[in-house]
Amino acid sequence: MNTGPLVTPTAQESLGLLINLVRVELVRSIEAEIAAKGLDLRYIQFVMLKRLSMLGPMTATELARSVELDGGAMTRQLDQLEGRGYLRRRPHEQDRRALRIELTEAGNALWQQLTGCNDRVLEAAQQSLSEVERERLHDYLSRVLHALRDKNKN
């Protein structure tokens, strides 16, 4: 019996397992790139910075939804990133009860450093794919994600 880690899924392996293995390797690779830069940042924090950089300020609830975190976990991550000076909480313009999360100058500068990490990992992950295959892969995975999200609405 093989007790070592599964390196390459066989044709009989489930799609879910294959997607999970790809995710694990992407996370591992991005965290290694971040660590090589001497930064103390976890993958989820990387994703939070990316979402804020790409989408702009948003509420903690919106950010939690966009990175698939529950409220308690989001608060802990926000506290850590705010403590390091990468983001700040500001009063919401329309709703005095809510706060908007935004990147600080240091957070924007950090994201500029991290963009290269993201690009290198994704390029390495797709190096054996043609441009058309990359577009198809993205399309297929987007459709699977939407199908699952639509299924969960019912």
mmCIF file of C-alpha atoms in Angstrom:
data_model
loop_
_atom_site.group_PDB
_atom_site.id
_atom_site.type_symbol
_atom_site.label_atom_id
_atom_site.label_comp_id
_atom_site.label_asym_id
_atom_site.label_seq_id
_atom_site.Cartn_x
_atom_site.Cartn_y
_atom_site.Cartn_z
ATOM 1 C CA MET A 1 0.000 0.000 0.000
ATOM 2 C CA ASN A 2 1.326 3.430 -0.963
ATOM 3 C CA THR A 3 1.261 5.741 2.053
ATOM 4 C CA GLY A 4 3.085 8.641 0.378
ATOM 5 C CA PRO A 5 1.355 11.758 -0.892
ATOM 6 C CA LEU A 6 -0.553 11.597 -4.132
ATOM 7 C CA VAL A 7 1.693 13.333 -6.668
ATOM 8 C CA THR A 8 -0.332 12.960 -9.843
ATOM 9 C CA PRO A 9 -3.995 11.977 -9.764
ATOM 10 C CA THR A 10 -4.896 9.011 -11.901
ATOM 11 C CA ALA A 11 -7.646 9.099 -14.517
ATOM 12 C CA GLN A 12 -9.937 7.522 -11.913
ATOM 13 C CA GLU A 13 -9.429 10.317 -9.390
ATOM 14 C CA SER A 14 -12.273 12.720 -8.876
ATOM 15 C CA LEU A 15 -12.344 16.195 -10.337
ATOM 16 C CA GLY A 16 -12.737 17.554 -6.797
ATOM 17 C CA LEU A 17 -9.492 15.921 -5.683
ATOM 18 C CA LEU A 18 -7.643 17.231 -8.723
ATOM 19 C CA ILE A 19 -8.910 20.777 -8.143
ATOM 20 C CA ASN A 20 -7.944 20.533 -4.475
ATOM 21 C CA LEU A 21 -4.425 19.337 -5.345
ATOM 22 C CA VAL A 22 -4.003 22.230 -7.792
ATOM 23 C CA ARG A 23 -5.187 24.682 -5.121
ATOM 24 C CA VAL A 24 -2.797 23.252 -2.533
ATOM 25 C CA GLU A 25 0.145 23.596 -4.927
ATOM 26 C CA LEU A 26 -0.821 27.148 -5.894
ATOM 27 C CA VAL A 27 -1.072 28.183 -2.233
ATOM 28 C CA ARG A 28 2.226 26.468 -1.405
ATOM 29 C CA SER A 29 3.975 28.139 -4.345
ATOM 30 C CA ILE A 30 2.641 31.611 -3.595
ATOM 31 C CA GLU A 31 3.532 31.306 0.092
ATOM 32 C CA ALA A 32 7.062 30.193 -0.893
ATOM 33 C CA GLU A 33 7.405 33.244 -3.166
ATOM 34 C CA ILE A 34 6.206 35.514 -0.350
ATOM 35 C CA ALA A 35 8.594 33.913 2.156
ATOM 36 C CA ALA A 36 11.499 34.265 -0.307
ATOM 37 C CA LYS A 37 10.869 38.017 -0.203
ATOM 38 C CA GLY A 38 11.252 37.900 3.578
ATOM 39 C CA LEU A 39 7.605 38.750 4.178
ATOM 40 C CA ASP A 40 5.487 37.283 6.970
ATOM 41 C CA LEU A 41 2.200 36.946 5.128
ATOM 42 C CA ARG A 42 -0.200 34.041 4.782
ATOM 43 C CA TYR A 43 -2.007 33.137 1.591
ATOM 44 C CA ILE A 44 -5.399 34.404 2.802
ATOM 45 C CA GLN A 45 -3.835 37.772 3.610
ATOM 46 C CA PHE A 46 -2.299 37.816 0.130
ATOM 47 C CA VAL A 47 -5.783 37.216 -1.335
ATOM 48 C CA MET A 48 -7.302 39.953 0.826
ATOM 49 C CA LEU A 49 -4.695 42.469 -0.355
ATOM 50 C CA LYS A 50 -5.274 41.381 -3.946
ATOM 51 C CA ARG A 51 -9.052 41.827 -3.705
ATOM 52 C CA LEU A 52 -8.707 45.275 -2.110
ATOM 53 C CA SER A 53 -6.173 46.309 -4.729
ATOM 54 C CA MET A 54 -8.318 45.114 -7.611
ATOM 55 C CA LEU A 55 -11.783 46.084 -6.327
ATOM 56 C CA GLY A 56 -11.036 49.063 -4.090
ATOM 57 C CA PRO A 57 -12.442 49.823 -0.631
ATOM 58 C CA MET A 58 -15.267 47.630 0.631
ATOM 59 C CA THR A 59 -16.951 46.644 3.869
ATOM 60 C CA ALA A 60 -15.564 43.808 5.964
ATOM 61 C CA THR A 61 -18.616 41.734 5.025
ATOM 62 C CA GLU A 62 -18.023 42.295 1.305
ATOM 63 C CA LEU A 63 -14.341 41.421 1.683
ATOM 64 C CA ALA A 64 -15.173 38.307 3.717
ATOM 65 C CA ARG A 65 -17.557 37.135 0.992
ATOM 66 C CA SER A 66 -15.033 37.835 -1.756
ATOM 67 C CA VAL A 67 -12.372 35.674 -0.069
ATOM 68 C CA GLU A 68 -14.737 33.077 1.434
ATOM 69 C CA LEU A 69 -13.996 33.774 5.129
ATOM 70 C CA ASP A 70 -16.392 33.807 8.067
ATOM 71 C CA GLY A 71 -16.740 36.949 10.164
ATOM 72 C CA GLY A 72 -14.508 35.869 13.053
ATOM 73 C CA ALA A 73 -11.659 34.779 10.803
ATOM 74 C CA MET A 74 -12.001 37.989 8.775
ATOM 75 C CA THR A 75 -11.736 40.145 11.897
ATOM 76 C CA ARG A 76 -8.521 38.382 12.963
ATOM 77 C CA GLN A 77 -6.963 38.824 9.525
ATOM 78 C CA LEU A 78 -8.031 42.482 9.339
ATOM 79 C CA ASP A 79 -6.581 43.140 12.800
ATOM 80 C CA GLN A 80 -3.234 41.631 11.755
ATOM 81 C CA LEU A 81 -3.029 43.511 8.460
ATOM 82 C CA GLU A 82 -4.139 46.769 10.071
ATOM 83 C CA GLY A 83 -1.581 46.275 12.856
ATOM 84 C CA ARG A 84 1.156 46.013 10.231
ATOM 85 C CA GLY A 85 -0.062 49.180 8.550
ATOM 86 C CA TYR A 86 -1.267 47.545 5.303
ATOM 87 C CA LEU A 87 -4.912 48.539 5.571
ATOM 88 C CA ARG A 88 -7.222 50.782 7.540
ATOM 89 C CA ARG A 89 -10.862 50.879 8.524
ATOM 90 C CA ARG A 90 -12.694 54.083 7.617
ATOM 91 C CA PRO A 91 -16.282 55.183 8.268
ATOM 92 C CA HIS A 92 -18.622 54.281 5.411
ATOM 93 C CA GLU A 93 -19.801 57.355 3.475
ATOM 94 C CA GLN A 94 -23.482 56.314 3.322
ATOM 95 C CA ASP A 95 -23.865 54.079 6.389
ATOM 96 C CA ARG A 96 -22.508 55.444 9.664
ATOM 97 C CA ARG A 97 -22.791 51.986 11.260
ATOM 98 C CA ALA A 98 -20.425 50.375 8.733
ATOM 99 C CA LEU A 99 -16.712 50.629 8.092
ATOM 100 C CA ARG A 100 -14.918 50.482 4.762
ATOM 101 C CA ILE A 101 -11.647 48.594 4.474
ATOM 102 C CA GLU A 102 -8.981 50.150 2.257
ATOM 103 C CA LEU A 103 -5.306 49.672 1.528
ATOM 104 C CA THR A 104 -2.841 52.157 2.948
ATOM 105 C CA GLU A 105 0.167 53.421 0.996
ATOM 106 C CA ALA A 106 2.182 50.626 2.610
ATOM 107 C CA GLY A 107 -0.499 48.116 1.588
ATOM 108 C CA ASN A 108 -0.439 49.333 -2.005
ATOM 109 C CA ALA A 109 3.366 49.178 -2.061
ATOM 110 C CA LEU A 110 3.262 45.667 -0.638
ATOM 111 C CA TRP A 111 0.743 44.577 -3.268
ATOM 112 C CA GLN A 112 3.034 45.923 -5.999
ATOM 113 C CA GLN A 113 5.771 43.616 -4.653
ATOM 114 C CA LEU A 114 3.372 40.673 -4.476
ATOM 115 C CA THR A 115 1.983 41.064 -7.994
ATOM 116 C CA GLY A 116 5.185 39.535 -9.385
ATOM 117 C CA CYS A 117 4.814 36.535 -7.045
ATOM 118 C CA ASN A 118 1.308 35.934 -8.300
ATOM 119 C CA ASP A 119 2.329 36.295 -11.947
ATOM 120 C CA ARG A 120 5.338 33.952 -11.631
ATOM 121 C CA VAL A 121 3.340 31.209 -9.921
ATOM 122 C CA LEU A 122 0.465 31.371 -12.398
ATOM 123 C CA GLU A 123 2.855 31.414 -15.348
ATOM 124 C CA ALA A 124 4.723 28.378 -14.004
ATOM 125 C CA ALA A 125 1.439 26.575 -13.356
ATOM 126 C CA GLN A 126 0.318 27.107 -16.946
ATOM 127 C CA GLN A 127 3.655 26.788 -18.748
ATOM 128 C CA SER A 128 2.629 23.656 -20.624
ATOM 129 C CA LEU A 129 -0.607 25.251 -21.889
ATOM 130 C CA SER A 130 -1.048 27.274 -25.062
ATOM 131 C CA GLU A 131 -2.846 30.630 -24.855
ATOM 132 C CA VAL A 132 -6.025 29.003 -26.190
ATOM 133 C CA GLU A 133 -5.761 26.212 -23.591
ATOM 134 C CA ARG A 134 -5.271 28.800 -20.817
ATOM 135 C CA GLU A 135 -8.409 30.623 -21.927
ATOM 136 C CA ARG A 136 -10.347 27.352 -22.085
ATOM 137 C CA LEU A 137 -9.140 26.288 -18.653
ATOM 138 C CA HIS A 138 -10.269 29.606 -17.193
ATOM 139 C CA ASP A 139 -13.601 29.316 -18.985
ATOM 140 C CA TYR A 140 -14.173 25.733 -17.816
ATOM 141 C CA LEU A 141 -13.300 26.487 -14.200
ATOM 142 C CA SER A 142 -15.486 29.622 -14.221
ATOM 143 C CA ARG A 143 -18.414 27.608 -15.537
ATOM 144 C CA VAL A 144 -17.916 24.889 -12.906
ATOM 145 C CA LEU A 145 -17.778 27.547 -10.177
ATOM 146 C CA HIS A 146 -20.937 29.257 -11.419
ATOM 147 C CA ALA A 147 -22.767 25.932 -11.683
ATOM 148 C CA LEU A 148 -21.856 25.099 -8.089
ATOM 149 C CA ARG A 149 -22.861 28.520 -6.817
ATOM 150 C CA ASP A 150 -26.154 28.368 -8.725
ATOM 151 C CA LYS A 151 -26.818 24.869 -7.319
ATOM 152 C CA ASN A 152 -26.275 26.152 -3.784
ATOM 153 C CA LYS A 153 -28.843 28.950 -4.271
ATOM 154 C CA ASN A 154 -31.674 26.441 -4.692
#
